[in-house]
Rosetta silent file (secondary structure, phi, psi, omega in degrees, C-alpha in Angstrom):
SEQUENCE: MNWYVVYTKPKWERKVAEKLNEIGIECYCPLITQIKQWSDRKKKVEVPLFNSYVFVQLPDAQRNSVFQIAGVVRYLFWLGKPAVVRDDEIAIIKNSLSNTNISDVSVIPYKKGDKIKLEAGVFSSQDAIVQEVTNTHYILVLESLGCVLKIKYKKEST
SCORE:     score description
SCORE:     0.000 S_00000001
   1 L     0.000  147.121 -179.247  -12.853   -8.270  -14.014 S_00000001
   2 E   -91.025  153.629  169.693   -9.416   -6.889  -13.315 S_00000001
   3 E   -94.438  132.290  177.086   -8.266   -4.695  -10.460 S_00000001
   4 E  -119.326  162.340  179.073   -6.460   -1.553  -11.631 S_00000001
   5 E  -108.433  121.658  178.029   -4.532    1.090   -9.687 S_00000001
   6 E  -100.673  129.851  176.624   -5.785    4.668   -9.947 S_00000001
   7 E   -90.670  129.867 -176.587   -3.364    7.448   -9.078 S_00000001
   8 E  -114.720  169.230  170.702   -5.056   10.321   -7.208 S_00000001
   9 L   -62.441  153.375  179.137   -4.182   13.827   -6.143 S_00000001
  10 L   -57.976  136.267  177.792   -2.293   13.853   -2.826 S_00000001
  11 L    68.172   15.720 -179.521   -4.577   13.305    0.209 S_00000001
  12 L  -106.050    5.627 -172.911   -7.611   12.582   -2.036 S_00000001
  13 H   -56.821  -50.175 -177.011   -7.630    8.784   -1.690 S_00000001
  14 H   -66.390  -40.443  179.580  -10.638    8.532    0.645 S_00000001
  15 H   -63.966  -44.258 -179.569  -12.670   11.147   -1.251 S_00000001
  16 H   -63.654  -44.613  179.821  -12.023    9.435   -4.581 S_00000001
  17 H   -61.346  -41.531  178.883  -12.939    6.000   -3.162 S_00000001
  18 H   -62.834  -45.543 -179.609  -16.168    7.398   -1.715 S_00000001
  19 H   -68.010  -37.415  177.363  -17.181    9.055   -5.004 S_00000001
  20 H   -62.964  -41.324  176.807  -16.303    5.930   -7.029 S_00000001
  21 H   -63.009  -37.677 -179.971  -18.566    3.872   -4.759 S_00000001
  22 H   -62.433  -34.642 -179.644  -21.355    6.432   -5.229 S_00000001
  23 L   -93.302    7.266  172.503  -21.315    5.965   -9.012 S_00000001
  24 L    91.149   14.984  177.266  -21.214    2.171   -8.670 S_00000001
  25 L   -96.160  124.781  179.304  -17.550    1.392   -9.320 S_00000001
  26 E   -71.266  128.380 -179.575  -16.118   -1.182   -6.930 S_00000001
  27 E  -141.877  165.763  179.747  -12.976    0.192   -5.320 S_00000001
  28 E  -143.922  122.602  176.097  -10.678   -0.487   -2.394 S_00000001
  29 L  -121.687   96.791 -177.383   -8.623    2.040   -0.472 S_00000001
  30 L   -66.066  130.397 -178.525   -6.726    0.187    2.279 S_00000001
  31 E  -117.899  145.246  173.886   -6.515    2.243    5.474 S_00000001
  32 E  -125.097  153.722  179.250   -4.315    1.836    8.540 S_00000001
  33 E   -95.162  128.333  177.439   -4.628    3.480   11.937 S_00000001
  34 E  -126.860  155.038  174.495   -1.732    5.643   13.054 S_00000001
  35 E   -97.278  117.403  178.201   -1.196    7.818   16.101 S_00000001
  36 E  -101.622  141.675 -179.695   -0.493   11.393   15.026 S_00000001
  37 E  -116.487  128.533  171.925    0.972   13.875   17.453 S_00000001
  38 L  -106.262  178.605 -177.536    0.294   17.562   17.476 S_00000001
  39 L   -64.625  -27.331 -175.765    1.808   20.063   19.878 S_00000001
  40 L  -113.500   -6.270 -176.471   -1.116   19.712   22.300 S_00000001
  41 L  -164.579  166.572  171.759   -2.467   16.170   21.777 S_00000001
  42 E  -117.163  146.767 -178.061   -2.182   12.739   20.232 S_00000001
  43 E  -147.903  141.645  173.814   -4.934   11.281   18.084 S_00000001
  44 E   -83.385  127.939  178.738   -5.593    8.020   16.239 S_00000001
  45 E  -131.801  149.125  174.877   -6.274    8.677   12.563 S_00000001
  46 E   -93.035  126.690  179.619   -6.896    6.406    9.605 S_00000001
  47 E  -126.455  153.145  178.543   -4.521    7.027    6.726 S_00000001
  48 E   -64.068  141.367  176.879   -4.179    5.250    3.368 S_00000001
  49 L   -67.187  -40.028  178.741   -1.691    2.392    3.267 S_00000001
  50 L  -114.145  114.410 -179.842   -0.596    3.482   -0.218 S_00000001
  51 L   -64.194  131.385  175.622   -0.349    7.240   -0.716 S_00000001
  52 L    67.153   16.354  178.390   -2.258    8.499   -3.782 S_00000001
  53 E  -120.439  137.962  170.810   -3.423    4.995   -4.832 S_00000001
  54 E  -133.909  134.527  178.104   -6.935    3.526   -4.997 S_00000001
  55 E   -90.361  132.738  178.280   -7.657    0.067   -6.413 S_00000001
  56 E  -125.397  144.525  177.853  -10.655   -0.183   -8.758 S_00000001
  57 E  -120.148  114.251 -179.624  -12.325   -3.258  -10.216 S_00000001
  58 E  -159.049  159.977  178.138  -14.164   -2.748  -13.471 S_00000001
  59 L   -62.820  150.470 -178.072  -14.320   -4.142  -17.011 S_00000001
  60 H   -56.222  -36.351 -177.947  -11.567   -3.021  -19.360 S_00000001
  61 H   -67.996  -20.034 -177.028  -14.099   -1.255  -21.604 S_00000001
  62 H  -105.026   13.681 -176.251  -15.234    0.985  -18.732 S_00000001
  63 H   -59.195  -32.345 -177.800  -11.807    2.091  -17.512 S_00000001
  64 H   -72.777  -12.138 -178.198  -12.322    5.708  -18.635 S_00000001
  65 H   -66.730  -18.956  179.760  -15.376    6.122  -16.377 S_00000001
  66 H   -71.224  -19.822 -175.812  -13.141    6.835  -13.357 S_00000001
  67 H   -76.550   -4.202  174.607  -12.058   10.150  -14.874 S_00000001
  68 H   -81.201   -3.904  179.553  -15.451   11.726  -14.172 S_00000001
  69 L   -97.035  129.062  176.333  -14.439   11.834  -10.487 S_00000001
  70 L   -63.840  137.518  178.753  -12.559   14.892   -9.219 S_00000001
  71 L   102.917  -18.037  176.995   -9.174   13.927   -7.799 S_00000001
  72 E   -79.292  127.548 -178.134   -8.416   11.074  -10.216 S_00000001
  73 E   -98.801  -54.588 -177.098   -5.178   11.833  -12.056 S_00000001
  74 E  -169.819  175.658  171.444   -4.383    8.724  -14.123 S_00000001
  75 E   -87.074  152.249  172.889   -3.934    4.991  -14.041 S_00000001
  76 L   -81.045  131.170 -178.149   -0.700    3.492  -12.794 S_00000001
  77 E  -109.305  147.597  176.470    1.147    1.847  -15.705 S_00000001
  78 E  -136.159  119.290 -178.811    3.536   -1.095  -15.674 S_00000001
  79 L    56.530   41.223  175.629    5.535   -1.950  -18.804 S_00000001
  80 L    80.693    2.109  179.305    3.418    0.368  -20.962 S_00000001
  81 E  -127.452  155.143  176.590    0.065   -1.096  -19.897 S_00000001
  82 E   -57.381  132.965 -178.462   -2.282   -0.248  -17.031 S_00000001
  83 L   -65.076  128.576  178.296   -1.045   -2.107  -13.939 S_00000001
  84 E  -107.280  130.226  178.020   -3.277   -5.075  -13.113 S_00000001
  85 E  -105.312  130.471 -178.563   -3.445   -6.299   -9.525 S_00000001
  86 L   -72.470  153.237  178.277   -4.441   -9.931   -9.011 S_00000001
  87 H   -57.728  -38.631 -178.312   -7.420  -10.837   -6.818 S_00000001
  88 H   -68.459  -29.296  176.521   -5.167  -12.804   -4.472 S_00000001
  89 H   -70.154  -39.390  175.419   -2.950   -9.742   -3.910 S_00000001
  90 H   -64.194  -41.230  179.215   -6.004   -7.667   -2.949 S_00000001
  91 H   -63.247  -39.310  178.404   -7.099  -10.517   -0.647 S_00000001
  92 H   -62.107  -44.305  179.494   -3.649  -10.596    0.981 S_00000001
  93 H   -62.765  -46.760 -179.462   -3.835   -6.861    1.703 S_00000001
  94 H   -62.128  -45.413 -179.713   -7.377   -7.168    3.125 S_00000001
  95 H   -65.159  -40.576 -179.844   -6.503  -10.179    5.275 S_00000001
  96 H   -65.076  -39.787 -179.483   -3.321   -8.591    6.587 S_00000001
  97 H   -72.615  -26.791  179.661   -5.096   -5.401    7.565 S_00000001
  98 H   -87.601   -9.544 -178.975   -7.886   -7.304    9.322 S_00000001
  99 L   -77.835  108.275 -177.207   -5.428   -9.513   11.234 S_00000001
 100 L  -105.396    2.880 -176.370   -5.365   -8.083   14.770 S_00000001
 101 L   -94.587   14.580  175.571   -3.692  -10.998   16.549 S_00000001
 102 L   -81.101  116.868 -175.774   -0.114   -9.981   15.676 S_00000001
 103 L  -105.756  -29.440 -177.158    1.480   -9.205   19.030 S_00000001
 104 L  -152.011  139.643  176.355    5.191   -9.080   18.334 S_00000001
 105 L  -124.253  124.253  179.581    7.435   -8.903   15.320 S_00000001
 106 L   -99.742  150.622 -178.265   11.108   -9.727   15.724 S_00000001
 107 L  -110.716  124.792  176.390   13.828   -8.374   13.473 S_00000001
 108 L  -101.022  130.398 -177.633   16.609  -10.621   12.270 S_00000001
 109 L   -65.110  124.443  177.179   19.662   -8.730   11.046 S_00000001
 110 L  -109.847  164.080  175.421   19.967   -8.978    7.274 S_00000001
 111 L  -121.063  162.725 -178.543   22.697   -7.773    4.999 S_00000001
 112 L   -55.832  132.532  178.008   22.570   -6.058    1.628 S_00000001
 113 L    95.634  -12.314  178.772   21.632   -8.411   -1.208 S_00000001
 114 L   -63.884  139.807  173.614   19.818  -11.016    0.939 S_00000001
 115 E  -100.807  125.049 -175.507   16.679  -12.479   -0.630 S_00000001
 116 E  -130.605  163.277  173.417   13.951  -12.869    1.952 S_00000001
 117 E  -117.712  121.200 -179.043   10.272  -13.789    2.199 S_00000001
 118 L   -69.343  133.204 -172.611    8.246  -11.468    4.410 S_00000001
 119 L  -104.932  -16.133 -176.846    6.430  -13.504    7.049 S_00000001
 120 L  -145.625  165.568  176.127    4.122  -11.001    8.751 S_00000001
 121 L    88.745 -168.546 -174.354    2.345   -7.730    8.194 S_00000001
 122 L   -61.956  -34.272 -175.854    0.709   -6.203    5.171 S_00000001
 123 L  -103.291   29.145 -178.665    3.222   -7.672    2.719 S_00000001
 124 L   -59.959  146.322 -178.944    3.342  -11.213    4.168 S_00000001
 125 L    69.933   10.538  176.249    4.386  -13.972    1.748 S_00000001
 126 L   -92.345  141.785  175.143    6.009  -11.446   -0.619 S_00000001
 127 E   -83.794  141.769 -178.976    9.599  -11.988   -1.803 S_00000001
 128 E  -142.701  157.089  175.135   11.978   -9.086   -1.228 S_00000001
 129 E  -118.106  129.071  179.356   15.620   -8.171   -1.765 S_00000001
 130 E   -73.577  117.890 -178.434   17.458   -6.215    0.940 S_00000001
 131 E   -96.312  -33.072 -177.048   18.786   -3.085   -0.738 S_00000001
 132 E  -153.000  143.936  175.832   20.103   -1.194    2.299 S_00000001
 133 E  -131.311  125.548  175.026   20.626   -1.784    6.030 S_00000001
 134 L  -124.618 -174.194  178.419   21.254    1.043    8.515 S_00000001
 135 L   -69.657  -17.557 -174.705   21.082    1.371   12.299 S_00000001
 136 L  -121.414  -15.087 -176.161   17.410    2.350   12.109 S_00000001
 137 E  -157.202  163.567  170.465   15.844    0.801    9.017 S_00000001
 138 E  -113.193  147.084  169.146   15.883   -1.676    6.166 S_00000001
 139 E  -116.294  120.667 -176.760   15.075   -0.815    2.560 S_00000001
 140 E  -115.604  142.235  175.933   13.525   -3.756    0.726 S_00000001
 141 E  -102.085  119.956  176.473   12.713   -4.102   -2.975 S_00000001
 142 E  -102.220   90.838 -173.621    9.419   -5.919   -3.650 S_00000001
 143 L   -64.077  -36.309 -176.955    9.859   -6.753   -7.325 S_00000001
 144 L   -66.311  -27.979  178.290    6.486   -8.500   -7.694 S_00000001
 145 L   -99.860   -9.056  179.491    4.674   -5.323   -6.585 S_00000001
 146 L    68.061   40.216 -179.250    7.135   -2.935   -8.229 S_00000001
 147 E  -142.824  167.146  177.248    7.828   -0.961   -5.049 S_00000001
 148 E  -115.068  133.714 -176.098   10.456   -0.228   -2.418 S_00000001
 149 E  -115.540  128.570  177.025    9.583   -0.710    1.260 S_00000001
 150 E  -108.440  120.347 -177.973   11.346    1.122    4.091 S_00000001
 151 E  -114.331  118.408  175.526   10.983   -0.594    7.455 S_00000001
 152 E   -86.404  147.071  177.097   12.083    1.242   10.603 S_00000001
 153 L  -145.927  160.339  176.392   13.078   -0.800   13.625 S_00000001
 154 L  -105.697  135.151  176.961   14.372   -0.336   17.144 S_00000001
 155 L   -72.650  134.954  177.782   17.510   -2.138   18.203 S_00000001
 156 L   -79.241  135.424  177.748   16.884   -4.463   21.139 S_00000001
 157 L   -82.569  135.849 -177.309   19.090   -3.741   24.121 S_00000001
 158 L  -113.618    0.000    0.000   21.029   -6.796   25.350 S_00000001
C-alpha cells in the first residue's frame, strides 16, 4: 500500500489523524515539541512538523474514504497525480524524530547554488540546493520532497 499526503484545514492535523485512526485508516502525523512563549509563561507544546499535512496509508481504491472526516481538504498532488511518499521516507522521518541523542549541530557557511547532503535532523540524508544565505538563515530546496526548507542559525562568536 502507498502512503499519500492529505491536506487538512489549518490547525486540524491532530484531529484529522485521530479521526482517521478511529475509522481504521493508518495515518501518521509527525509531531515535534516546541517551547511557546506567552506574555506570562512558557510552555512545551507538540506541533505538527508539516503544517496542514497528514500521511495516510491505504489502498488506491479506498482513497476517497478519507473525505468522510471533517477537516480533510484534498490530497496533495505532484505532476498531476496524488503525491506518493515512499516507506523509507516515512521511516526516515520517524527515526529522525525519535533520535534524542543529537547534542550539537554545527553550521558550515554555504553559498548560493551549493549542492549539499543534510547530515542530521529530520531531513538527514536528503540532497538540497542552497537557494539563499543571509545573516540569520539558509533557504534550501529539497527537490526530492518538493519543498523549501528555511533553517535559522545563530552566528558563533569568535
